[in-house]
XYZ file of C-alpha atoms in Angstrom:
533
model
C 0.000 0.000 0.000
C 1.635 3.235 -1.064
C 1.241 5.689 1.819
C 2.065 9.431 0.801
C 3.993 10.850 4.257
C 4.616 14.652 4.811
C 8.175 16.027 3.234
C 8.598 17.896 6.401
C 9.671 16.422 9.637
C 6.844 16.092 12.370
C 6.347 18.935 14.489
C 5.421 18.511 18.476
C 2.116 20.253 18.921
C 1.426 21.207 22.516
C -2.013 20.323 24.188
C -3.185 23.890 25.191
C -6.609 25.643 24.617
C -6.559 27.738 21.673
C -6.554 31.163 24.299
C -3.706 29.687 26.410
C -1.955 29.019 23.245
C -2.335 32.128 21.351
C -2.560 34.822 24.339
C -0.339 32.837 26.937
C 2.517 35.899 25.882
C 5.533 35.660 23.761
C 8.987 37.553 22.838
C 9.062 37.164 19.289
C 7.260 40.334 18.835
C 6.223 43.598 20.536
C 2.789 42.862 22.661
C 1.705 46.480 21.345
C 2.018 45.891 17.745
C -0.997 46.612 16.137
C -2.249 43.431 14.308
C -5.741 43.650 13.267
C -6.778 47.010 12.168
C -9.490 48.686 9.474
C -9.660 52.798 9.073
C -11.530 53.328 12.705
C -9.468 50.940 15.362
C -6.951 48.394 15.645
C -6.096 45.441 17.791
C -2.657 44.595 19.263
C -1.689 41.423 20.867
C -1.908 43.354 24.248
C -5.562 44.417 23.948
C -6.881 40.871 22.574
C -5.093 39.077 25.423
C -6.782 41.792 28.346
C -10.285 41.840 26.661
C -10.616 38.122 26.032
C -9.666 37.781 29.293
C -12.091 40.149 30.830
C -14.546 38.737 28.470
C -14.500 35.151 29.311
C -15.119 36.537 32.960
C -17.828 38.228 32.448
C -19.312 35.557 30.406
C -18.861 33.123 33.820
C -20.106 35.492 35.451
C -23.557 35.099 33.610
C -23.388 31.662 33.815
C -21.873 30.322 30.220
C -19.768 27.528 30.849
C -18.569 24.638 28.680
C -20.723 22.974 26.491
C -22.490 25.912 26.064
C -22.497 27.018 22.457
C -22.497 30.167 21.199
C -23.412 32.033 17.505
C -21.511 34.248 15.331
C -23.107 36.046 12.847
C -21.421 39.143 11.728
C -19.487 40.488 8.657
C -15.375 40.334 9.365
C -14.400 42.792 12.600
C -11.525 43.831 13.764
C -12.763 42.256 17.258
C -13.248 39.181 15.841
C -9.840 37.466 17.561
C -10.601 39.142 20.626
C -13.884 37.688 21.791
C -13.723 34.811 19.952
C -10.616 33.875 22.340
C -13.070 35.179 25.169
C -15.299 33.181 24.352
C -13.026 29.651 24.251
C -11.099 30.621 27.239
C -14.947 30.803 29.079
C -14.792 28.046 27.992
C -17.461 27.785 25.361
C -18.201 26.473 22.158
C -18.659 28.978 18.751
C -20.549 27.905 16.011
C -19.739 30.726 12.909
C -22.936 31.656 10.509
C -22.819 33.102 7.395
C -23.914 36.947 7.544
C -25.663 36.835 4.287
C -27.855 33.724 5.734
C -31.938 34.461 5.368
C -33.927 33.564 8.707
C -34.845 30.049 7.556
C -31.000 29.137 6.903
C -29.287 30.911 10.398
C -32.771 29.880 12.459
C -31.281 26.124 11.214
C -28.278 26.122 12.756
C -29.049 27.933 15.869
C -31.467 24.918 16.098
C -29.212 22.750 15.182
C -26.043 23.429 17.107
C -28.324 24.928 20.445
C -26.604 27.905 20.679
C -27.350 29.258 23.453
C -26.544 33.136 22.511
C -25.312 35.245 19.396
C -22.626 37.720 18.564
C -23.476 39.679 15.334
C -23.383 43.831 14.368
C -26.184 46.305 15.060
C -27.014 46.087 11.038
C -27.974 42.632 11.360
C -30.061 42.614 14.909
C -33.182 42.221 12.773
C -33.268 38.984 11.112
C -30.460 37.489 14.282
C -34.039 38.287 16.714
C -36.105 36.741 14.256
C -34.103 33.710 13.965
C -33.703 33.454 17.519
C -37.196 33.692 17.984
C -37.934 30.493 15.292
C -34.866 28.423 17.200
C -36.629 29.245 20.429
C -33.448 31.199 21.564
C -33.475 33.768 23.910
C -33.228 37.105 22.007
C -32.118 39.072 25.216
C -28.713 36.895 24.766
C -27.758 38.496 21.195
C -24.708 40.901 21.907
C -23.008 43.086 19.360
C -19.338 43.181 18.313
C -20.178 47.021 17.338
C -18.150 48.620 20.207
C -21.678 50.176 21.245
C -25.166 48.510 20.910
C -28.496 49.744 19.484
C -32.164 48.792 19.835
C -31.038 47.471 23.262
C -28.916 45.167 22.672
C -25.765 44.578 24.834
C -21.974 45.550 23.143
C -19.172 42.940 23.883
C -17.530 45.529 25.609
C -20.004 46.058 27.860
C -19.794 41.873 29.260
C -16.253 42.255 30.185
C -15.573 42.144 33.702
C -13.797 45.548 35.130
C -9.939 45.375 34.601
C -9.557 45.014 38.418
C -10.741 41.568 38.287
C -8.130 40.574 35.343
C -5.621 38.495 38.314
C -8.264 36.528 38.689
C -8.255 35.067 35.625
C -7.511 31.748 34.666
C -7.429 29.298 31.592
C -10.498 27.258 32.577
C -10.385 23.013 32.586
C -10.341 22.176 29.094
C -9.642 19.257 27.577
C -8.099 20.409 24.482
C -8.167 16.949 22.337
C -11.326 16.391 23.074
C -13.436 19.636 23.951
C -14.982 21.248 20.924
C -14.097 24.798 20.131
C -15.637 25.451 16.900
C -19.176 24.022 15.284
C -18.559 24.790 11.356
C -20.963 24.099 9.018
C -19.646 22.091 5.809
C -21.129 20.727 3.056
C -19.132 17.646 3.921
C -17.659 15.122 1.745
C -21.094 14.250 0.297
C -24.358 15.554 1.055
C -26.054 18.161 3.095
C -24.256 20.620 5.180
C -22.772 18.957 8.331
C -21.739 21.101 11.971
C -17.986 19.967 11.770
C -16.966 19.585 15.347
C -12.856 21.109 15.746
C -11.295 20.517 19.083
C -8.926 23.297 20.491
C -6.251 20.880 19.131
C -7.480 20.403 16.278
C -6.603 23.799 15.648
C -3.447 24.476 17.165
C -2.395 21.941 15.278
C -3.104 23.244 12.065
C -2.188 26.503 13.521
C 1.354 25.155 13.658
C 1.529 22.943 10.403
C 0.207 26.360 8.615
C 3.402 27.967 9.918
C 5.724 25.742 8.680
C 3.909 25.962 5.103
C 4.305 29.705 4.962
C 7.711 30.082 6.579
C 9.095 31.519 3.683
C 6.909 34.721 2.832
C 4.849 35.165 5.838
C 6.850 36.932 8.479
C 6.444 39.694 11.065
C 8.031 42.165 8.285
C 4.675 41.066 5.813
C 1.278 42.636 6.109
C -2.111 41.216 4.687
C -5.578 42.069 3.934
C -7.997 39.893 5.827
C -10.580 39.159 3.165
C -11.803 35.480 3.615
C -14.994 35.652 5.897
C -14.773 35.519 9.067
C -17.105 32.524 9.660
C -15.238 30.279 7.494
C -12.992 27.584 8.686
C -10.174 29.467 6.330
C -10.458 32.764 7.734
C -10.311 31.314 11.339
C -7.211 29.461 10.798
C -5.203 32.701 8.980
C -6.972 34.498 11.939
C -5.384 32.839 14.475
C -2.006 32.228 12.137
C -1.626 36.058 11.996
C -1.951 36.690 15.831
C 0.615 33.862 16.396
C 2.906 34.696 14.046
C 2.392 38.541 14.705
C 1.795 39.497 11.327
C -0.450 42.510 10.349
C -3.989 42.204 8.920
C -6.665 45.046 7.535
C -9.677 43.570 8.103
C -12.043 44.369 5.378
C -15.479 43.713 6.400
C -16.344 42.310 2.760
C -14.641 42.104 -0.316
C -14.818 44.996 -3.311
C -12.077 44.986 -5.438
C -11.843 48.762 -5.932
C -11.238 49.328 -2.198
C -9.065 46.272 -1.705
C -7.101 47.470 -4.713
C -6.872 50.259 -2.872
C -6.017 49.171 0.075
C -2.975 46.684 -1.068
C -1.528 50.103 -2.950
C -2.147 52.499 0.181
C -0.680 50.647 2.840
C 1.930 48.301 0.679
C 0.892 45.196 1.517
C 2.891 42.476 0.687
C 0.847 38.989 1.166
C -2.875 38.139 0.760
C -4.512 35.023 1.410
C -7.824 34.246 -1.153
C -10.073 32.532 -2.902
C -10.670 31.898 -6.846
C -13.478 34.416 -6.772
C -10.776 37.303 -6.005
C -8.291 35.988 -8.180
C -10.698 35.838 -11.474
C -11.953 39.598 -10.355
C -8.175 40.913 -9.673
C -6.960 38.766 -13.289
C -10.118 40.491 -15.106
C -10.327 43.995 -14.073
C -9.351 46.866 -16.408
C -8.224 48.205 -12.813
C -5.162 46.182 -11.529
C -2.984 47.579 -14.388
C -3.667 50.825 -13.483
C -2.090 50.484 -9.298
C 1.069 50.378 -7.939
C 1.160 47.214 -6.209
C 4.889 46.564 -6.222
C 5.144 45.572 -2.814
C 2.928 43.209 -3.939
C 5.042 39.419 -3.810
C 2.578 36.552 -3.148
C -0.818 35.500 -3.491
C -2.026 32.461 -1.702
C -4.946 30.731 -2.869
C -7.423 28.452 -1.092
C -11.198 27.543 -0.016
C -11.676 25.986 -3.860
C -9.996 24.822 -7.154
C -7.523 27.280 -8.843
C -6.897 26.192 -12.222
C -4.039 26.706 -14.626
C -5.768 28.844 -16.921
C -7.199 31.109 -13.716
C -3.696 31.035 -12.665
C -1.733 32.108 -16.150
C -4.469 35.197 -16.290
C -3.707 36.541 -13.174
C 0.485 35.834 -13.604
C -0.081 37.962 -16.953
C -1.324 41.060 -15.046
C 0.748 40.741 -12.362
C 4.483 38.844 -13.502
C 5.964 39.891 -10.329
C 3.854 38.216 -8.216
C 4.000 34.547 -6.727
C 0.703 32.810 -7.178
C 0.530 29.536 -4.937
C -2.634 26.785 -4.505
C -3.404 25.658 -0.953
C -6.062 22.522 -0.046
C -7.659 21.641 2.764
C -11.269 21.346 4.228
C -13.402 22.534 6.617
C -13.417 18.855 8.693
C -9.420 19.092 8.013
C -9.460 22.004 10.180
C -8.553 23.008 7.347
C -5.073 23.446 5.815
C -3.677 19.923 4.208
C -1.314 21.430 1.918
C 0.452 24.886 0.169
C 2.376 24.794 -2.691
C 5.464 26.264 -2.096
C 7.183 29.185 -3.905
C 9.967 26.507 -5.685
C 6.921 24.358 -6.740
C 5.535 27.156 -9.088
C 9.009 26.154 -11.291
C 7.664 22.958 -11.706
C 3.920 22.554 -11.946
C 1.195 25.217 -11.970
C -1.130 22.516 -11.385
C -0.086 21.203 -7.428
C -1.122 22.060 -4.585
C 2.120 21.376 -3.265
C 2.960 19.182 -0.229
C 1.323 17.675 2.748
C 1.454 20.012 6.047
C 3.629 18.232 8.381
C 2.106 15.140 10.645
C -0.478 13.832 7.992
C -0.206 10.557 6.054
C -2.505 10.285 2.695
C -3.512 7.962 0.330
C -4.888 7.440 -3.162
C -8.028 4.772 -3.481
C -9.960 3.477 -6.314
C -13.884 2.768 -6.245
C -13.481 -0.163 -4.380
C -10.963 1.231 -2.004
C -7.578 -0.540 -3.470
C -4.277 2.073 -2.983
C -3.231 3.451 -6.135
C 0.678 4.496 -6.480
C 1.775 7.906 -7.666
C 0.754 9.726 -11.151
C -3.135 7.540 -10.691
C -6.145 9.457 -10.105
C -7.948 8.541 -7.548
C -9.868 9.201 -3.865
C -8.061 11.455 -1.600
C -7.868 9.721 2.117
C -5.946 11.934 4.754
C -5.468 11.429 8.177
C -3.542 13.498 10.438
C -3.873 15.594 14.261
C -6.137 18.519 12.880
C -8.830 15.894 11.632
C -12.325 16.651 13.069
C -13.425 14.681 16.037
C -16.567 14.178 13.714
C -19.674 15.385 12.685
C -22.644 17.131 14.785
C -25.060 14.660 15.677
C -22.961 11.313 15.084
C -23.801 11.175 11.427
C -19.953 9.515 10.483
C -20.787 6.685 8.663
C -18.671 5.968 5.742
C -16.610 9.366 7.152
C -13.607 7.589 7.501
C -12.089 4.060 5.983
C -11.017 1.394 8.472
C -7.250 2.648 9.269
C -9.255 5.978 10.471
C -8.687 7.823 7.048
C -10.816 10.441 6.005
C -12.468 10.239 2.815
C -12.002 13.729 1.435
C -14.062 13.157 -1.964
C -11.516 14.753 -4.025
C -9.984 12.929 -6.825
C -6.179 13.758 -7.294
C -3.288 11.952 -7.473
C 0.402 12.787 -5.988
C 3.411 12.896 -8.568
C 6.810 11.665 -8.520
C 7.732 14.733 -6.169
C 4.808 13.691 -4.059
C 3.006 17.064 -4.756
C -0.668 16.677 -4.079
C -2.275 17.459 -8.041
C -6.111 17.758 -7.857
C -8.458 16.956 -10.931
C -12.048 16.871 -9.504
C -14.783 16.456 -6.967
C -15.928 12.559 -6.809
C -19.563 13.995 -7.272
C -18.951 16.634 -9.941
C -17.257 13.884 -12.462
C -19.243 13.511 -15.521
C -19.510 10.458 -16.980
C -19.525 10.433 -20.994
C -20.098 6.779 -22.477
C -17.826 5.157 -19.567
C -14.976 7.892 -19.924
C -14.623 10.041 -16.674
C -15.064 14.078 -17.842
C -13.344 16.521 -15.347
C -15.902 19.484 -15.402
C -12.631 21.375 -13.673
C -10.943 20.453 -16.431
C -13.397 22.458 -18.844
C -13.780 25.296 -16.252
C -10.322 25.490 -17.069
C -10.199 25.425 -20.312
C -13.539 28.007 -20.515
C -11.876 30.598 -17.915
C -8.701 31.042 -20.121
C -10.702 32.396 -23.263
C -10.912 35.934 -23.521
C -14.536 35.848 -24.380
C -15.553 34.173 -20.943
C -15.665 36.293 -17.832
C -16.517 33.001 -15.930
C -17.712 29.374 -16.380
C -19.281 25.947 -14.855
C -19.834 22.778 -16.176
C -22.324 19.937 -15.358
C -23.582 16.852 -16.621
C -26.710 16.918 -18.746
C -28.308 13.415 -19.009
C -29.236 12.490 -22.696
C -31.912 9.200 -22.963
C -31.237 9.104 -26.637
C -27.631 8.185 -26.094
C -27.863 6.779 -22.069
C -24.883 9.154 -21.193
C -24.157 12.306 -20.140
C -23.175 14.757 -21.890
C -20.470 17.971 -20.957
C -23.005 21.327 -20.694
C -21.061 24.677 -20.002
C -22.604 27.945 -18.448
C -20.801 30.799 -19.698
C -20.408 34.639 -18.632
C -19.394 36.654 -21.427
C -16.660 39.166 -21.125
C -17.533 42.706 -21.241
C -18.345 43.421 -25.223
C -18.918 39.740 -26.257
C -22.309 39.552 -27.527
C -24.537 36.548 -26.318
C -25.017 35.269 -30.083
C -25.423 31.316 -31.445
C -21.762 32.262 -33.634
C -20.173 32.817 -29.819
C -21.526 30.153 -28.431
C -20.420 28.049 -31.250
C -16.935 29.507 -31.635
C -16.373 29.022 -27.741
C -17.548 25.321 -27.979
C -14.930 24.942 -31.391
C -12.237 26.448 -29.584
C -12.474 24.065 -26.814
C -13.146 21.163 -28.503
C -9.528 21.626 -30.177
C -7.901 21.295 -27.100
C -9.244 18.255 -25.459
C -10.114 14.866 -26.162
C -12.974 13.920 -27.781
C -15.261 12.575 -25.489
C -14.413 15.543 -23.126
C -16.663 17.827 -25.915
C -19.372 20.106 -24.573
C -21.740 18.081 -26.563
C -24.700 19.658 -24.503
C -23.712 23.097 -25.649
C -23.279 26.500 -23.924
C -25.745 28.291 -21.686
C -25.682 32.278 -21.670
C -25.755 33.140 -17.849
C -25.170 36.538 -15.643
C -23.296 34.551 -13.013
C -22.004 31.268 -11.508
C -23.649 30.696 -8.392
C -20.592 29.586 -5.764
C -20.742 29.365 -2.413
C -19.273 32.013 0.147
C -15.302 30.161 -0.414
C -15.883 30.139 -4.408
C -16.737 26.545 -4.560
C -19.087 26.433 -7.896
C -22.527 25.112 -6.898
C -23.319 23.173 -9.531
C -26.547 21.183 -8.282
C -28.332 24.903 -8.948
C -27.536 25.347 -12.569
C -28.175 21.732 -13.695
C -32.342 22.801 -13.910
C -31.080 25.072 -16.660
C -29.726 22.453 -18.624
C -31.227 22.331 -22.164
C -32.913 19.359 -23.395
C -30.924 16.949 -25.341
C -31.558 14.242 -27.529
């Protein structure tokens, strides 16, 4: 059985609480440095250590304790680090929402998870109440991370205990292999969304591995624009990355490329992690040629797929700048692997290697180890693995050696850099040959008349297959005419096999419906398929 270890030695991760971890002090940089900062305040290691301290007593004080869980739902703040850490050293546990959520979808996982309370912004207290009110949670427990409340409602700042009581403080009893500190809601490896539960080690771990990975261009002298949302496993980890590491973040409450241009140019930033969705925007705007962003050096991509053709785009409007891949997922904590600057020589296709401490292997349908250069399932195993799912829904989770079935179908080449070709469930099937709709993305993304693209599987009776359909966004100018379509589907069909064709055609669309990390939802744009015969 060929069993794909780490490159990197194995690190020793220490069994602390995330808070005791992170805030516990260190020399390695200036405890006043500010850290996490927009245009009104900032955050230095200093002030997150006091006020999550002073938080988690107040929150004792009114009777949170572990097992308790507790809500975000807010846009990205500056705060974020600060009673989030308050909150785990209470010691509770935080389950992150999506801010753009309607009532049904937050009410869900309030229900779901039994929070017990909610932190989100004054903006938002309307549809938080309401969807308190349908979980049957208690709307006089929704607090604000606005540094002063409205309508009532209580301001984090206003829960911390008075500074006098800060020598009482203490980490708490938790167990930090074993005690939940985040609830994050996947889509899982198959299926319907999932509460991943990650232990305090969990993360620390990946904490750690993530610093090895990024050694090389993410130091105290870097600075980086905190764009991935704030509820997302992603933006956690670089969260808690940057605090440890002490490296400086804006925090842009949500992403607009004019005013994150702006802001890479303005304050010289040197390092940004993102997601496809940013990379396609930054690659495609008339914009990016027109800003200084020579301090600019690396990009590092994650949360979904970044193709070769995204990738070439973006290297074309900016040559001096290092574009890496990253993978991981949310029940992974969720960093498995970053390609690394040397790798871009190589391939522009890896991912690079595994984070130190995790094992991997490549299965077939039946579960038989495949050696390197064969496609195949992605299994991964290593100490930032989930301790499961919410609820005790695991079956088929992991294999019998306690793998995790990722879904992802990649293989590892001779350099044992993790190359990714598709999700298990978005593989089309065309008369027995396996079609990577990736692979078309690809291929669609790269032409100059496509702004953006998906492809699914259309099924066609006539011929008991199915057939390759692409949804395209036309670039600015490029008329949505049958002679497009037709010269798209031409131009593609030259560069790939035959039976990779997009036989089902090309639908015009405004835009690709992805989910908040820039994973393509395909399931909603397979009702538009056409007809075929």
């Amino acid at each position: 059985m060929t069993v794909i270890h780490s490159p990197y030695p194995d690190i020793i991760i220490p069994e602390l609480s995330l808070p005791q971890f992170l805030t516990a002090g260190t020399d390695l940089f200036p405890e006043d440095k500010k850290l996490f900062f927009n245009d009104d305040i900032s955050a230095s290691l200093s002030d997150i250590k006091d006020g999550s301290h002073r938080l988690a007593l107040g929150l004792r004080a009114q009777g949170y304790k572990k097992g308790d869980v507790i809500a975000f739902f807010a846009p990205n703040q500056v705060d974020m680090p600060t009673v989030s850490l308050g909150l785990l050293a209470c010691p509770v546990t935080i389950t992150p929402a999506n801010p753009t959520y309607p009532v049904e979808d937050l009410a869900h996982q309030l229900e779901v998870s039994g929070a017990k309370a909610m932190f989100t912004v004054n903006a938002l207290l309307g549809p938080a109440r309401e969807a308190a009110t349908k979980a049957g949670m208690d709307t006089s427990k929704i607090f604000v991370f606005d540094r002063k409340g409205e309508d009532g409602a209580q301001s984090w700042a206003e829960l911390q205990a008075p500074e006098s009581e800060l020598a009482s403080f203490d980490y708490g009893k938790v167990d930090p292999k074993n005690d939940v500190a985040f609830i994050c809601f996947s889509s899982g490896t198959s299926g319907k969304p999932k509460g991943v539960m990650l232990s305090h080690y969990n993360i620390v771990s990946n904490v750690m591995q993530t610093e090895v990975l990024t050694a090389e261009s993410f130091t105290q002298a870097d600075s980086h624009i905190g764009l991935l949302p704030q509820y997302h496993c992603y933006a956690i980890l670089i969260t808690y990355l940057s605090l440890h590491k002490g490296v400086a973040q804006y925090v842009m409450a949500k992403f607009d490329l004019t005013k994150f241009l702006s802001i890479l140019e303005e304050h010289k930033m040197t390092f940004t992690f993102i997601a496809p969705p940013v990379v396609l925007a930054i690659a495609k705007s008339p914009e990016t040629k027109k800003r200084d962003l020579s301090c600019l050096r690396r990009l590092s991509s994650g949360a979904a797929p970044l193709s070769e053709g995204l990738r070439r785009t973006l290297l074309s409007v900016l040559p001096h700048v290092v574009l890496t891949d990253g993978y991981g997922q949310t029940e992974m904590s969720p960093l498995i692997a970053v390609q690394q600057i040397a790798d871009t020589a190589h391939s522009l296709k890896s991912c690079g290697p595994l984070a130190p401490n995790h094992l991997a292997k490549i299965v077939d349908d039946h579960g038989k180890a495949l050696g390197r250069n064969e496609d195949g399932e992605l299994l991964i195993k290593g100490p930032n693995m989930m301790l499961g799912y919410l609820g005790g829904n695991n079956d088929g989770v992991w294999d019998g050696e306690g793998f995790l079935r990722t879904g992802d179908i990649g293989h590892f080449d001779d350099r044992d850099r993790l190359i990714l070709t598709d999700r298990k469930k978005s593989l089309i099937k065309y008369k027995g040959f396996q079609v990577s709709a990736a692979e078309l993305e690809d291929y669609l993304v790269s032409l100059p008349e496509v702004s953006d693209a998906a492809v699914v599987g259309v099924y066609s009776e006539a011929q008991a297959t199915e057939l390759p359909c692409g949804f395209v966004v036309p670039a600015p100018g490029v008329d949505r005419t049958e002679e497009n379509k037709k010269k798209i589907i031409d131009t593609v069909g030259g560069r790939v096999a035959y039976y990779k064709k997009l036989r089902a055609g090309i639908v015009w669309v405004d835009a690709i419906p992805k989910n908040p990390s820039g994973k393509i939802l395909h399931r909603m744009l397979r009702p538009q398929c056409p007809q075929v015969e």
